[in-house]
Amino acid sequence: MTAPFLPPRQIFWTRRRVKSLLVQVVFLGGLAWLAYFLFANTTANLQRQGIASGFGFLSQRAGFDVSLSFLPFTSDSSYGRAFWVAVVNALVLSALGIVLATILGFGLGLARVSKNWLIARLATVYIEIFRNIPLLLQLFFWYFAILRQLPGPKESVVLADLVFLNNRGLYMPRPQVDQGGWVIMVCFVAGLCMALVMTLRARQQRLKTGHGPKSWYWWPIGLVALPLTAFMITGASLSFVIPELRGFNYRGGMLMLPEMLAALLGLGFYIAAAIGEIVRSGIQGVDKGQVEAASALGLARRDIMRLVVLPQAMRIIIPPLATQYLSLAKNTSLAAAIAFPEIISIVAGTTLTQTGQALEAITLAMLFYMGVSLSIAAVMNFLNYRVLRHGN
Amino acid sequence: MMKLLTATTAITLAGTGLALAGTIDDIKARGHIQCGVTQGVPGFSNPNDAGDWTGFDVDICRAVAAAVLSDADAVRYTPLSNTERFTALQSGEVDILSRTTTRTLNRDTALGLNFAPVVFYDGQGFMVRESSGITSALELDGTTVCVSAGSTSELNVADYFTANNMTYEPVRFEKADEVLAAYDAGRCDVYTSDLSGLAARRLVMQNPAEHLMLKETISKEPLAPAVRHGDDAWFDIVTWTVYALIAAEELGVTAANIDQMKAEGSPDVQRLLGSSETGTGEWVGLDNDWATRAIAAGGNYGELWARHLGPDTPLKLARGLNELYNNGGIQYAMPIK
Ligand SMILES: N[C@@H](CCC(=O)N[C@@H](CS)C(=O)NCC(=O)O)C(=O)O
């Protein structure tokens, strides 16, 4: 007797597992060869033309100045330091832009589904305008609007003799703690951790038992009361450095450059329009039955939105929201056109030209954007996972 | 930026023969020269109302095209920003960079460029609003300065302020148009660049008369056409085309009298124009009429100057150092022999 259900005999390499493995090996091999070829070819090309290569230039003196830097930087600093200055500037702009776009975007999304005809219409008009005009144009619009509308330093718009607005930027008083500053910082960080821990504990308890202790008051305690006590105990004195017109410009204080202001407004308002649509579609994507059930239970309109609709809408909102955050971070590159010193301006612009090392500069710029993209994607994946698991 | 990316990719992908030797063959095969110019600097390279590129730097490319291809119009222009220019040349996107570019040691060596003779001896200066009351560069402490990114200007200005114990806030743009627009809109107290560039840029300002140039010159900016390392034959042609234009001025050969001079000129003239037995064509790899065509295309060096930059043009620049050596300047051609 022969076994009736014996599968037909297979040749070893046609088995599915083996076959797919083979395909992958061949593909990876091809990729590695291509990478090697590109590398070797490029090096050969550069060498033959006598063009410098390698990353040694990063330790050389940069020789140029930048208008905005959160790290110490002078023209004697290195190109490597200039790269980090650019990285921090781009990240700060991205972070501020994301905050602005998110707040504005959620407001727009809620306005879009508002029962108030005028508010809904205004939100629609906003979104249609800001979404359909190329971002670069919007950046130029804000930049030159700021420069042209605002007066020069001598005719600044003055607010209470503390804040000064002119076409060189927005000058604000800078708080300065004269002594014991670090104790206060430590207390602030400790307070932050404490508030976080207490909130999480309360939450866990609530999830387990259905009711947990209130925890909101830990925030003012941790962030305000604790540092304030430290401030008084250490006898530190807080003073404000007020900007002062000296010579051609104001000096002292905190300065928000017109480039920063315009880039922030441009990026924030543009991405907010997209986020508004995402929020709207997320809200509308929640089953109507949910709203009906909630109102049948007697929940107020505000609570229906806050407790029933938004938590479910977040599942729909988060993935496309992540895409918008990515897009904002990458679009900071356009701010180079209005002299905001970020990666394109400092690395792929000046560093590239002064050293002539285009490949290395472009590689650094690409690594930066890739790193930012992957980080944002990772954070948003984590949030998404949480929303899917816990609902908030 | 896109240009930078494509050019960088070109360096990566180009076959091992990347437009090195053989630029001339490539040019002859495609029938035109690719010439990298500015994105619009009146007097140097700027599209006119008909959309044709005109200017001093443009005429250098036209002279080379006339010498090599017998057709001064056989040039394609690629407008390049300061930050795009070197990559475009390195990657073979352009054959020659003729765009207010300063010759420096770093560019000549590490960037893999070869510079033809200087066509304009320039220096960096400062422009300010007359109403600011500033009259000297030493009064610039605490000012905001608009400057073009990727230029020698942004390096010189840093050194100048450091050396004079002054501070400033730089506002750096990639495109010269935006440097100008921002300065014009009041973003900066000072606009710094090559003096020639400042004069050219002032022409397109809203109120040119409200701005003035400070008297200080803070650097040497010898502006010269550049080609890639590694193609000596092409480098020779560009180099000697520039010298031929200067020599023509020295010898009194103009676009108008060139035919007569060719027939009746001194031995030096005859040699330059290829009318004597010892023509120079063979040495540069062209026919004996190459210099005649280059000069006839737009005139000699002095004629180019007068047409685009001199007192009778909107720029109204004085020739200064760019006068011939026997006329108070430092411009002079190596002997064409
Ligand atoms: N000579 C300087 C360049 C100075 C400069 O930026 N010049 C301006 C003219 S004021 C320019 O050419 N801008 C480029 C453009 O307009 O495309 C260098 O080689 O780095």
PDB file of C-alpha atoms in Angstrom, chain A residues 37-39 41-42 44-46 48-52 61-67 75-76 79 140 143-144 147-148 150 152-154 167-169 171 246-249 251 255 257-259 336-341 344-346 348-359 362 366, chain B residues 1 4-5 8 10-18 20 82-87 89-91 106-107 109-112 129 132 134 139-144 149-152 154-155 157-159 162 167-174 178 181-182 185-189 206 228-230:
ATOM      1  CA  PHE A  37      30.447  49.887  -5.346  1.00  0.00           C
ATOM      2  CA  LEU A  38      29.079  53.341  -4.535  1.00  0.00           C
ATOM      3  CA  PHE A  39      31.623  53.844  -1.786  1.00  0.00           C
ATOM      4  CA  ASN A  41      33.459  54.597  -6.925  1.00  0.00           C
ATOM      5  CA  THR A  42      32.919  57.804  -4.987  1.00  0.00           C
ATOM      6  CA  ALA A  44      37.973  56.989  -6.518  1.00  0.00           C
ATOM      7  CA  ASN A  45      36.195  59.908  -8.158  1.00  0.00           C
ATOM      8  CA  LEU A  46      37.058  62.272  -5.341  1.00  0.00           C
ATOM      9  CA  ARG A  48      41.154  61.572  -8.925  1.00  0.00           C
ATOM     10  CA  GLN A  49      39.851  65.132  -8.758  1.00  0.00           C
ATOM     11  CA  GLY A  50      41.996  65.860  -5.740  1.00  0.00           C
ATOM     12  CA  ILE A  51      38.971  66.687  -3.583  1.00  0.00           C
ATOM     13  CA  ALA A  52      39.436  66.316   0.171  1.00  0.00           C
ATOM     14  CA  ARG A  61      37.886  75.858  12.963  1.00  0.00           C
ATOM     15  CA  ALA A  62      34.566  76.913  11.461  1.00  0.00           C
ATOM     16  CA  GLY A  63      35.381  80.599  11.037  1.00  0.00           C
ATOM     17  CA  PHE A  64      31.804  81.807  10.680  1.00  0.00           C
ATOM     18  CA  ASP A  65      29.246  83.080  13.183  1.00  0.00           C
ATOM     19  CA  VAL A  66      25.627  82.090  13.703  1.00  0.00           C
ATOM     20  CA  SER A  67      22.753  84.199  14.941  1.00  0.00           C
ATOM     21  CA  SER A  75      33.873  81.611  14.919  1.00  0.00           C
ATOM     22  CA  ASP A  76      36.743  79.800  16.681  1.00  0.00           C
ATOM     23  CA  TYR A  79      32.619  72.531  12.260  1.00  0.00           C
ATOM     24  CA  PHE A 140       8.409  84.195   3.233  1.00  0.00           C
ATOM     25  CA  TYR A 143       9.139  86.691   7.532  1.00  0.00           C
ATOM     26  CA  PHE A 144       8.699  89.724   5.365  1.00  0.00           C
ATOM     27  CA  LEU A 147      10.231  92.685   8.887  1.00  0.00           C
ATOM     28  CA  ARG A 148       8.095  95.193   7.010  1.00  0.00           C
ATOM     29  CA  LEU A 150       7.618  96.155  12.575  1.00  0.00           C
ATOM     30  CA  GLY A 152      13.342  99.574  13.669  1.00  0.00           C
ATOM     31  CA  PRO A 153      14.972  99.263  17.119  1.00  0.00           C
ATOM     32  CA  LYS A 154      14.728 102.974  17.896  1.00  0.00           C
ATOM     33  CA  ASN A 167      12.284  94.168  13.252  1.00  0.00           C
ATOM     34  CA  ARG A 168      15.309  92.670  15.030  1.00  0.00           C
ATOM     35  CA  GLY A 169      13.048  90.448  17.098  1.00  0.00           C
ATOM     36  CA  TYR A 171      13.161  91.188  23.365  1.00  0.00           C
ATOM     37  CA  ARG A 246      22.435 100.471  23.382  1.00  0.00           C
ATOM     38  CA  GLY A 247      23.836 101.711  20.115  1.00  0.00           C
ATOM     39  CA  PHE A 248      22.056 100.121  17.173  1.00  0.00           C
ATOM     40  CA  ASN A 249      20.194  97.336  18.924  1.00  0.00           C
ATOM     41  CA  ARG A 251      21.128  94.211  24.353  1.00  0.00           C
ATOM     42  CA  LEU A 255      15.650  87.533  22.233  1.00  0.00           C
ATOM     43  CA  LEU A 257      14.739  86.321  16.379  1.00  0.00           C
ATOM     44  CA  PRO A 258      12.397  87.276  13.524  1.00  0.00           C
ATOM     45  CA  GLU A 259      13.665  84.161  11.728  1.00  0.00           C
ATOM     46  CA  ALA A 336      16.976  77.973   5.876  1.00  0.00           C
ATOM     47  CA  ALA A 337      15.479  80.191   3.178  1.00  0.00           C
ATOM     48  CA  ILE A 338      14.591  82.790   5.807  1.00  0.00           C
ATOM     49  CA  ALA A 339      18.009  82.612   7.460  1.00  0.00           C
ATOM     50  CA  PHE A 340      17.026  80.344  10.329  1.00  0.00           C
ATOM     51  CA  PRO A 341      20.316  78.615  11.188  1.00  0.00           C
ATOM     52  CA  ILE A 344      20.476  72.989   5.673  1.00  0.00           C
ATOM     53  CA  SER A 345      21.812  76.454   6.391  1.00  0.00           C
ATOM     54  CA  ILE A 346      24.755  75.519   8.593  1.00  0.00           C
ATOM     55  CA  ALA A 348      24.506  71.545   3.883  1.00  0.00           C
ATOM     56  CA  GLY A 349      25.074  75.258   3.221  1.00  0.00           C
ATOM     57  CA  THR A 350      28.023  76.933   4.827  1.00  0.00           C
ATOM     58  CA  THR A 351      29.975  73.904   6.050  1.00  0.00           C
ATOM     59  CA  LEU A 352      29.557  72.170   2.707  1.00  0.00           C
ATOM     60  CA  THR A 353      30.734  75.183   0.760  1.00  0.00           C
ATOM     61  CA  GLN A 354      33.601  76.246   3.009  1.00  0.00           C
ATOM     62  CA  THR A 355      35.037  72.732   3.219  1.00  0.00           C
ATOM     63  CA  GLY A 356      33.910  71.618  -0.224  1.00  0.00           C
ATOM     64  CA  GLN A 357      32.986  68.248   1.259  1.00  0.00           C
ATOM     65  CA  ALA A 358      29.554  67.871  -0.217  1.00  0.00           C
ATOM     66  CA  LEU A 359      29.192  64.138   0.375  1.00  0.00           C
ATOM     67  CA  ILE A 362      24.934  65.841   2.899  1.00  0.00           C
ATOM     68  CA  MET A 366      20.591  62.990   6.042  1.00  0.00           C
TER      69      MET A 366
ATOM     70  CA  MET B   1      19.140  72.405  -2.449  1.00  0.00           C
ATOM     71  CA  LEU B   4      23.085  70.096  -4.372  1.00  0.00           C
ATOM     72  CA  LEU B   5      21.482  66.702  -3.973  1.00  0.00           C
ATOM     73  CA  THR B   8      26.204  65.028  -4.893  1.00  0.00           C
ATOM     74  CA  ALA B  10      26.392  62.559  -9.558  1.00  0.00           C
ATOM     75  CA  ILE B  11      29.733  62.349  -7.767  1.00  0.00           C
ATOM     76  CA  THR B  12      28.632  59.078  -6.235  1.00  0.00           C
ATOM     77  CA  LEU B  13      27.333  57.471  -9.389  1.00  0.00           C
ATOM     78  CA  ALA B  14      29.515  58.886 -12.120  1.00  0.00           C
ATOM     79  CA  GLY B  15      31.545  56.326 -13.971  1.00  0.00           C
ATOM     80  CA  THR B  16      35.226  56.308 -13.347  1.00  0.00           C
ATOM     81  CA  GLY B  17      35.626  58.609 -16.316  1.00  0.00           C
ATOM     82  CA  LEU B  18      33.711  61.424 -14.577  1.00  0.00           C
ATOM     83  CA  LEU B  20      37.885  64.538 -16.111  1.00  0.00           C
ATOM     84  CA  ASN B  82      27.076  80.404  -3.390  1.00  0.00           C
ATOM     85  CA  THR B  83      26.465  77.060  -1.691  1.00  0.00           C
ATOM     86  CA  GLU B  84      25.680  75.166  -4.892  1.00  0.00           C
ATOM     87  CA  ARG B  85      28.490  76.409  -7.069  1.00  0.00           C
ATOM     88  CA  PHE B  86      31.430  74.167  -6.137  1.00  0.00           C
ATOM     89  CA  THR B  87      29.452  70.946  -6.026  1.00  0.00           C
ATOM     90  CA  LEU B  89      31.515  72.135 -10.854  1.00  0.00           C
ATOM     91  CA  GLN B  90      32.970  69.102  -9.056  1.00  0.00           C
ATOM     92  CA  SER B  91      30.168  66.865 -10.265  1.00  0.00           C
ATOM     93  CA  ASN B 106      41.437  76.197   0.176  1.00  0.00           C
ATOM     94  CA  ARG B 107      39.326  76.247  -2.965  1.00  0.00           C
ATOM     95  CA  THR B 109      43.482  72.701  -3.278  1.00  0.00           C
ATOM     96  CA  ALA B 110      40.985  70.939  -1.022  1.00  0.00           C
ATOM     97  CA  LEU B 111      37.993  71.707  -3.225  1.00  0.00           C
ATOM     98  CA  GLY B 112      39.749  70.410  -6.314  1.00  0.00           C
ATOM     99  CA  ARG B 129      21.795 103.230   5.325  1.00  0.00           C
ATOM    100  CA  SER B 132      22.211 105.493  10.282  1.00  0.00           C
ATOM    101  CA  ILE B 134      27.620 105.402  10.280  1.00  0.00           C
ATOM    102  CA  GLU B 139      31.581 102.156  14.266  1.00  0.00           C
ATOM    103  CA  LEU B 140      29.783  98.900  13.523  1.00  0.00           C
ATOM    104  CA  ASP B 141      29.957  97.403  17.026  1.00  0.00           C
ATOM    105  CA  GLY B 142      26.630  95.838  17.987  1.00  0.00           C
ATOM    106  CA  THR B 143      25.127  95.928  14.522  1.00  0.00           C
ATOM    107  CA  THR B 144      23.185  93.258  12.688  1.00  0.00           C
ATOM    108  CA  ALA B 149      26.063  81.900   3.351  1.00  0.00           C
ATOM    109  CA  GLY B 150      28.909  79.943   1.834  1.00  0.00           C
ATOM    110  CA  SER B 151      30.848  83.033   0.790  1.00  0.00           C
ATOM    111  CA  THR B 152      34.255  84.339   1.717  1.00  0.00           C
ATOM    112  CA  GLU B 154      30.854  85.474   6.003  1.00  0.00           C
ATOM    113  CA  LEU B 155      34.351  84.342   7.013  1.00  0.00           C
ATOM    114  CA  VAL B 157      33.331  89.566   8.482  1.00  0.00           C
ATOM    115  CA  ALA B 158      33.783  87.217  11.456  1.00  0.00           C
ATOM    116  CA  ASP B 159      37.534  87.820  11.400  1.00  0.00           C
ATOM    117  CA  THR B 162      36.995  89.728  16.142  1.00  0.00           C
ATOM    118  CA  THR B 167      30.394  92.128  18.213  1.00  0.00           C
ATOM    119  CA  TYR B 168      27.702  91.690  15.604  1.00  0.00           C
ATOM    120  CA  GLU B 169      24.770  89.466  14.844  1.00  0.00           C
ATOM    121  CA  PRO B 170      24.989  87.694  11.487  1.00  0.00           C
ATOM    122  CA  VAL B 171      21.909  86.977   9.390  1.00  0.00           C
ATOM    123  CA  ARG B 172      22.950  84.424   6.776  1.00  0.00           C
ATOM    124  CA  PHE B 173      20.925  83.609   3.672  1.00  0.00           C
ATOM    125  CA  GLU B 174      21.652  81.087   0.968  1.00  0.00           C
ATOM    126  CA  GLU B 178      17.070  87.300   0.101  1.00  0.00           C
ATOM    127  CA  ALA B 181      15.476  91.828   0.493  1.00  0.00           C
ATOM    128  CA  ALA B 182      16.083  91.372   4.220  1.00  0.00           C
ATOM    129  CA  ALA B 185      13.335  95.548   4.735  1.00  0.00           C
ATOM    130  CA  GLY B 186      15.372  96.724   7.698  1.00  0.00           C
ATOM    131  CA  ARG B 187      16.460  93.379   9.162  1.00  0.00           C
ATOM    132  CA  CYS B 188      20.100  94.434   9.163  1.00  0.00           C
ATOM    133  CA  ASP B 189      22.068  97.606   9.758  1.00  0.00           C
ATOM    134  CA  GLN B 206      13.966 100.248  -3.508  1.00  0.00           C
ATOM    135  CA  ARG B 228      37.894  71.179 -12.182  1.00  0.00           C
ATOM    136  CA  HIS B 229      41.236  69.680 -11.282  1.00  0.00           C
ATOM    137  CA  GLY B 230      42.473  67.084 -13.693  1.00  0.00           C
TER     138      GLY B 230
END
